[in-house]
mmCIF file of C-alpha atoms in Angstrom:
data_model
loop_
_atom_site.group_PDB
_atom_site.id
_atom_site.type_symbol
_atom_site.label_atom_id
_atom_site.label_comp_id
_atom_site.label_asym_id
_atom_site.label_seq_id
_atom_site.Cartn_x
_atom_site.Cartn_y
_atom_site.Cartn_z
ATOM 1 C CA MET A 851 -27.940 69.548 -14.055
ATOM 2 C CA ALA A 852 -27.211 69.913 -10.342
ATOM 3 C CA ALA A 853 -28.283 72.519 -7.774
ATOM 4 C CA CYS A 854 -25.373 72.208 -4.614
ATOM 5 C CA GLY A 855 -26.576 73.600 -1.490
ATOM 6 C CA ASN A 856 -25.082 74.039 1.691
ATOM 7 C CA HIS A 857 -25.449 71.109 2.712
ATOM 8 C CA HIS A 858 -27.496 69.228 0.320
ATOM 9 C CA THR A 859 -26.653 68.535 -3.567
ATOM 10 C CA LEU A 860 -29.617 67.582 -5.938
ATOM 11 C CA VAL A 861 -29.307 66.524 -9.300
ATOM 12 C CA LEU A 862 -31.621 66.297 -12.743
ATOM 13 C CA THR A 863 -31.035 63.359 -15.233
ATOM 14 C CA GLU A 864 -31.906 63.157 -19.628
ATOM 15 C CA ALA A 865 -35.229 62.142 -18.234
ATOM 16 C CA GLY A 866 -36.200 64.336 -15.685
ATOM 17 C CA ARG A 867 -36.459 62.832 -12.620
ATOM 18 C CA VAL A 868 -34.617 63.870 -9.152
ATOM 19 C CA TRP A 869 -32.530 62.812 -7.351
ATOM 20 C CA ALA A 870 -30.658 64.046 -3.709
ATOM 21 C CA PHE A 871 -27.398 63.085 -1.238
ATOM 22 C CA GLY A 872 -26.540 64.845 1.406
ATOM 23 C CA ARG A 873 -27.519 65.799 4.638
ATOM 24 C CA GLY A 874 -31.359 64.921 4.835
ATOM 25 C CA GLU A 875 -32.405 67.414 8.172
ATOM 26 C CA TYR A 876 -36.050 69.142 7.579
ATOM 27 C CA GLY A 877 -36.533 67.062 4.358
ATOM 28 C CA ARG A 878 -34.495 69.658 2.315
ATOM 29 C CA LEU A 879 -33.827 66.216 0.152
ATOM 30 C CA GLY A 880 -37.472 64.798 -0.644
ATOM 31 C CA THR A 881 -36.860 61.391 0.374
ATOM 32 C CA GLY A 882 -39.905 61.345 3.352
ATOM 33 C CA ASP A 883 -38.086 61.949 6.615
ATOM 34 C CA GLU A 884 -34.443 63.245 7.487
ATOM 35 C CA ASP A 885 -31.926 60.715 6.843
ATOM 36 C CA ASP A 886 -28.552 61.530 5.495
ATOM 37 C CA ARG A 887 -28.009 60.057 2.087
ATOM 38 C CA THR A 888 -24.140 59.672 1.217
ATOM 39 C CA THR A 889 -25.460 58.219 -2.035
ATOM 40 C CA PRO A 890 -28.355 59.783 -4.769
ATOM 41 C CA THR A 891 -31.166 58.815 -3.285
ATOM 42 C CA LYS A 892 -34.496 59.540 -5.605
ATOM 43 C CA VAL A 893 -37.002 61.502 -4.732
ATOM 44 C CA VAL A 894 -40.193 60.943 -3.844
ATOM 45 C CA GLY A 895 -43.697 62.576 -4.630
ATOM 46 C CA LEU A 896 -42.303 62.914 -8.143
ATOM 47 C CA ARG A 897 -44.626 60.512 -9.631
ATOM 48 C CA GLY A 898 -45.877 60.856 -13.354
ATOM 49 C CA VAL A 899 -44.217 64.983 -13.360
ATOM 50 C CA THR A 900 -41.348 65.882 -15.053
ATOM 51 C CA ILE A 901 -39.455 68.289 -14.035
ATOM 52 C CA THR A 902 -36.557 70.090 -16.312
ATOM 53 C CA PHE A 903 -35.342 72.000 -13.614
ATOM 54 C CA VAL A 904 -33.730 72.257 -10.290
ATOM 55 C CA ALA A 905 -32.345 74.817 -7.233
ATOM 56 C CA ALA A 906 -31.302 73.721 -3.826
ATOM 57 C CA GLY A 907 -30.787 76.262 -0.440
ATOM 58 C CA CYS A 908 -29.184 76.452 2.560
ATOM 59 C CA SER A 909 -32.212 73.143 3.897
ATOM 60 C CA HIS A 910 -35.063 73.681 1.218
ATOM 61 C CA SER A 911 -35.332 72.569 -2.468
ATOM 62 C CA VAL A 912 -37.872 73.786 -5.400
ATOM 63 C CA ALA A 913 -37.786 71.955 -9.004
ATOM 64 C CA VAL A 914 -40.055 73.179 -11.687
ATOM 65 C CA SER A 915 -41.698 70.694 -14.328
ATOM 66 C CA ALA A 916 -42.033 70.932 -17.992
ATOM 67 C CA GLY A 917 -45.466 71.832 -17.124
ATOM 68 C CA GLY A 918 -44.994 74.323 -15.109
ATOM 69 C CA GLY A 919 -45.424 73.427 -11.988
ATOM 70 C CA THR A 920 -43.748 74.144 -8.664
ATOM 71 C CA PHE A 921 -42.296 71.957 -6.399
ATOM 72 C CA THR A 922 -41.244 72.952 -2.960
ATOM 73 C CA TRP A 923 -39.944 71.611 0.068
ATOM 74 C CA GLY A 924 -37.684 71.417 3.531
ATOM 75 C CA SER A 925 -37.531 73.655 6.107
ATOM 76 C CA GLY A 926 -40.174 75.653 5.332
ATOM 77 C CA TRP A 927 -39.204 79.028 7.586
ATOM 78 C CA TYR A 928 -39.762 82.832 6.476
ATOM 79 C CA GLY A 929 -42.644 80.896 4.408
ATOM 80 C CA LYS A 930 -39.652 80.155 1.802
ATOM 81 C CA LEU A 931 -41.420 76.484 0.806
ATOM 82 C CA GLY A 932 -44.675 79.150 -0.740
ATOM 83 C CA HIS A 933 -47.280 77.291 0.475
ATOM 84 C CA GLY A 934 -48.948 79.733 3.070
ATOM 85 C CA ASP A 935 -47.281 78.367 6.429
ATOM 86 C CA GLU A 936 -44.145 78.139 7.833
ATOM 87 C CA ASP A 937 -44.490 74.080 7.630
ATOM 88 C CA LYS A 938 -41.290 72.341 6.097
ATOM 89 C CA GLN A 939 -41.942 69.301 3.728
ATOM 90 C CA LEU A 940 -40.570 65.141 3.710
ATOM 91 C CA GLU A 941 -41.628 65.778 -0.116
ATOM 92 C CA PRO A 942 -42.090 67.827 -2.729
ATOM 93 C CA ARG A 943 -45.745 69.492 -2.821
ATOM 94 C CA GLU A 944 -46.564 71.893 -5.633
ATOM 95 C CA VAL A 945 -46.737 75.588 -4.669
ATOM 96 C CA GLU A 946 -50.747 76.680 -6.509
ATOM 97 C CA ALA A 947 -50.223 77.658 -9.624
ATOM 98 C CA GLY A 948 -52.928 80.347 -9.615
ATOM 99 C CA ARG A 949 -49.891 81.999 -7.309
ATOM 100 C CA PHE A 950 -47.981 83.098 -10.287
ATOM 101 C CA GLY A 951 -51.058 84.738 -11.776
ATOM 102 C CA GLY A 952 -52.225 82.225 -13.950
ATOM 103 C CA GLY A 953 -47.959 82.506 -15.631
ATOM 104 C CA ARG A 954 -46.202 78.762 -16.411
ATOM 105 C CA VAL A 955 -42.557 78.724 -14.617
ATOM 106 C CA VAL A 956 -39.660 78.686 -16.195
ATOM 107 C CA GLN A 957 -36.669 78.663 -14.250
ATOM 108 C CA ALA A 958 -36.526 79.475 -10.168
ATOM 109 C CA ALA A 959 -33.171 79.632 -7.540
ATOM 110 C CA ALA A 960 -32.640 78.727 -3.624
ATOM 111 C CA GLY A 961 -32.064 81.590 -1.423
ATOM 112 C CA SER A 962 -30.562 80.428 2.560
ATOM 113 C CA TRP A 963 -34.032 81.854 3.375
ATOM 114 C CA HIS A 964 -36.363 83.108 0.678
ATOM 115 C CA THR A 965 -37.205 81.800 -3.218
ATOM 116 C CA ALA A 966 -37.640 83.544 -6.001
ATOM 117 C CA ALA A 967 -39.215 82.674 -10.099
ATOM 118 C CA VAL A 968 -39.880 83.718 -12.943
ATOM 119 C CA THR A 969 -42.586 82.556 -15.683
ATOM 120 C CA ALA A 970 -42.958 82.274 -18.962
ATOM 121 C CA GLU A 971 -44.093 85.835 -20.080
ATOM 122 C CA GLY A 972 -40.853 86.929 -17.607
ATOM 123 C CA ARG A 973 -42.802 87.855 -14.769
ATOM 124 C CA LEU A 974 -39.854 87.874 -11.356
ATOM 125 C CA TYR A 975 -41.755 85.742 -8.012
ATOM 126 C CA THR A 976 -40.147 86.587 -4.963
ATOM 127 C CA TRP A 977 -41.011 84.813 -1.288
ATOM 128 C CA GLY A 978 -39.586 84.038 1.791
ATOM 129 C CA ALA A 979 -37.745 86.602 4.863
ATOM 130 C CA GLY A 980 -37.994 89.712 3.426
ATOM 131 C CA GLY A 981 -34.824 90.918 5.711
ATOM 132 C CA PHE A 982 -32.246 93.059 3.810
ATOM 133 C CA GLY A 983 -34.447 93.975 1.308
ATOM 134 C CA ARG A 984 -33.990 90.804 -1.013
ATOM 135 C CA LEU A 985 -37.363 90.450 -2.300
ATOM 136 C CA GLY A 986 -37.392 92.956 -3.803
ATOM 137 C CA GLN A 987 -40.907 94.426 -2.750
ATOM 138 C CA GLY A 988 -40.423 97.553 -1.207
ATOM 139 C CA THR A 989 -40.013 96.096 2.152
ATOM 140 C CA LEU A 990 -38.828 93.961 5.259
ATOM 141 C CA ALA A 991 -41.593 91.938 5.084
ATOM 142 C CA SER A 992 -41.192 88.509 4.714
ATOM 143 C CA MET A 993 -44.111 86.527 2.236
ATOM 144 C CA LEU A 994 -45.443 83.530 2.242
ATOM 145 C CA VAL A 995 -47.012 83.280 -0.846
ATOM 146 C CA PRO A 996 -45.204 83.960 -4.282
ATOM 147 C CA THR A 997 -45.470 87.172 -4.499
ATOM 148 C CA LEU A 998 -44.335 89.482 -8.246
ATOM 149 C CA VAL A 999 -42.087 91.577 -7.931
ATOM 150 C CA ARG A 1000 -43.323 95.572 -8.638
ATOM 151 C CA ALA A 1001 -41.927 97.866 -6.021
ATOM 152 C CA GLY A 1002 -39.408 99.301 -8.555
ATOM 153 C CA GLY A 1003 -39.689 96.833 -10.676
ATOM 154 C CA LEU A 1004 -36.934 95.803 -13.679
ATOM 155 C CA GLU A 1005 -37.826 98.538 -16.321
ATOM 156 C CA GLY A 1006 -40.961 97.059 -17.735
ATOM 157 C CA SER A 1007 -38.600 94.725 -19.141
ATOM 158 C CA PRO A 1008 -39.436 91.206 -18.683
ATOM 159 C CA ALA A 1009 -36.528 88.331 -16.789
ATOM 160 C CA LEU A 1010 -35.181 86.117 -18.499
ATOM 161 C CA MET A 1011 -33.185 83.795 -14.947
ATOM 162 C CA VAL A 1012 -32.580 84.668 -11.430
ATOM 163 C CA ALA A 1013 -30.454 84.129 -7.738
ATOM 164 C CA CYS A 1014 -30.885 84.240 -4.622
ATOM 165 C CA GLY A 1015 -27.473 84.245 -2.356
ATOM 166 C CA ASN A 1016 -27.854 84.417 1.343
ATOM 167 C CA PHE A 1017 -29.176 87.628 1.266
ATOM 168 C CA GLN A 1018 -29.223 88.960 -1.965
ATOM 169 C CA THR A 1019 -30.963 88.901 -5.493
ATOM 170 C CA LEU A 1020 -30.199 89.312 -8.889
ATOM 171 C CA ALA A 1021 -32.804 89.335 -11.689
ATOM 172 C CA VAL A 1022 -31.552 89.379 -15.854
ATOM 173 C CA THR A 1023 -33.797 90.470 -17.679
ATOM 174 C CA ARG A 1024 -34.743 89.718 -21.774
ATOM 175 C CA SER A 1025 -32.756 92.881 -23.225
ATOM 176 C CA GLY A 1026 -29.404 91.797 -20.788
ATOM 177 C CA ALA A 1027 -30.387 94.383 -17.949
ATOM 178 C CA LEU A 1028 -29.341 93.185 -14.723
ATOM 179 C CA TYR A 1029 -30.800 94.302 -11.232
ATOM 180 C CA ALA A 1030 -30.001 93.227 -7.958
ATOM 181 C CA CYS A 1031 -31.348 94.071 -3.928
ATOM 182 C CA GLY A 1032 -30.908 92.692 -0.407
ATOM 183 C CA LEU A 1033 -28.092 93.280 1.265
ATOM 184 C CA GLY A 1034 -24.773 95.239 -0.105
ATOM 185 C CA MET A 1035 -22.367 94.801 3.288
ATOM 186 C CA TYR A 1036 -19.847 94.477 0.648
ATOM 187 C CA GLY A 1037 -20.349 95.294 -2.504
ATOM 188 C CA GLN A 1038 -22.228 92.129 -3.372
ATOM 189 C CA LEU A 1039 -24.580 93.959 -5.626
ATOM 190 C CA GLY A 1040 -22.645 95.677 -7.554
ATOM 191 C CA LEU A 1041 -24.035 99.362 -8.112
ATOM 192 C CA ASN A 1042 -20.922 100.642 -6.640
ATOM 193 C CA ASP A 1043 -21.262 100.910 -3.156
ATOM 194 C CA LYS A 1044 -22.492 99.197 0.505
ATOM 195 C CA GLU A 1045 -26.158 100.245 0.238
ATOM 196 C CA ASP A 1046 -28.809 97.780 0.843
ATOM 197 C CA ARG A 1047 -31.665 97.718 -1.800
ATOM 198 C CA THR A 1048 -35.726 96.708 -1.714
ATOM 199 C CA VAL A 1049 -36.465 96.953 -4.630
#
């Protein structure tokens, strides 16, 4: 698979290896430095880890391993890397597994300022900038670590997948329902109005 951010691209091979190219600022390429790359370059720090899913944001990247681990790198603004701080990471660093309630992450999404993940059990976690309600947490506060979406919930239906835009998050449930939160200024939430939603 491939994932495209604002300034960089990630490619996942059949063997579970990750390659990156584009702008290297903030370490978003995961190559251990901030140099730009015009050809695919192997992401460092994932030796022995088989990756099954990748996501690219504006200035950060996310990878999910076959074992359900979540790795993030790049800009740490607003805590979008999920490590409890705002430090940048020049190469992949695993988010503490305990942050997901013991669940195994199977899919993730990266927005410009926030990140989201879905576990095998169907739980949805979000973290990073909370402005406009994009985290679905019922607040505008930022979250420095993965936080279970509870407020408003998903009507008790397990999440199947999640997608992040610059200012919004949408989740699809296993029952086929679509939920949206965040900035609604242009109707991008699909809720027949232009209101922001925090849940």
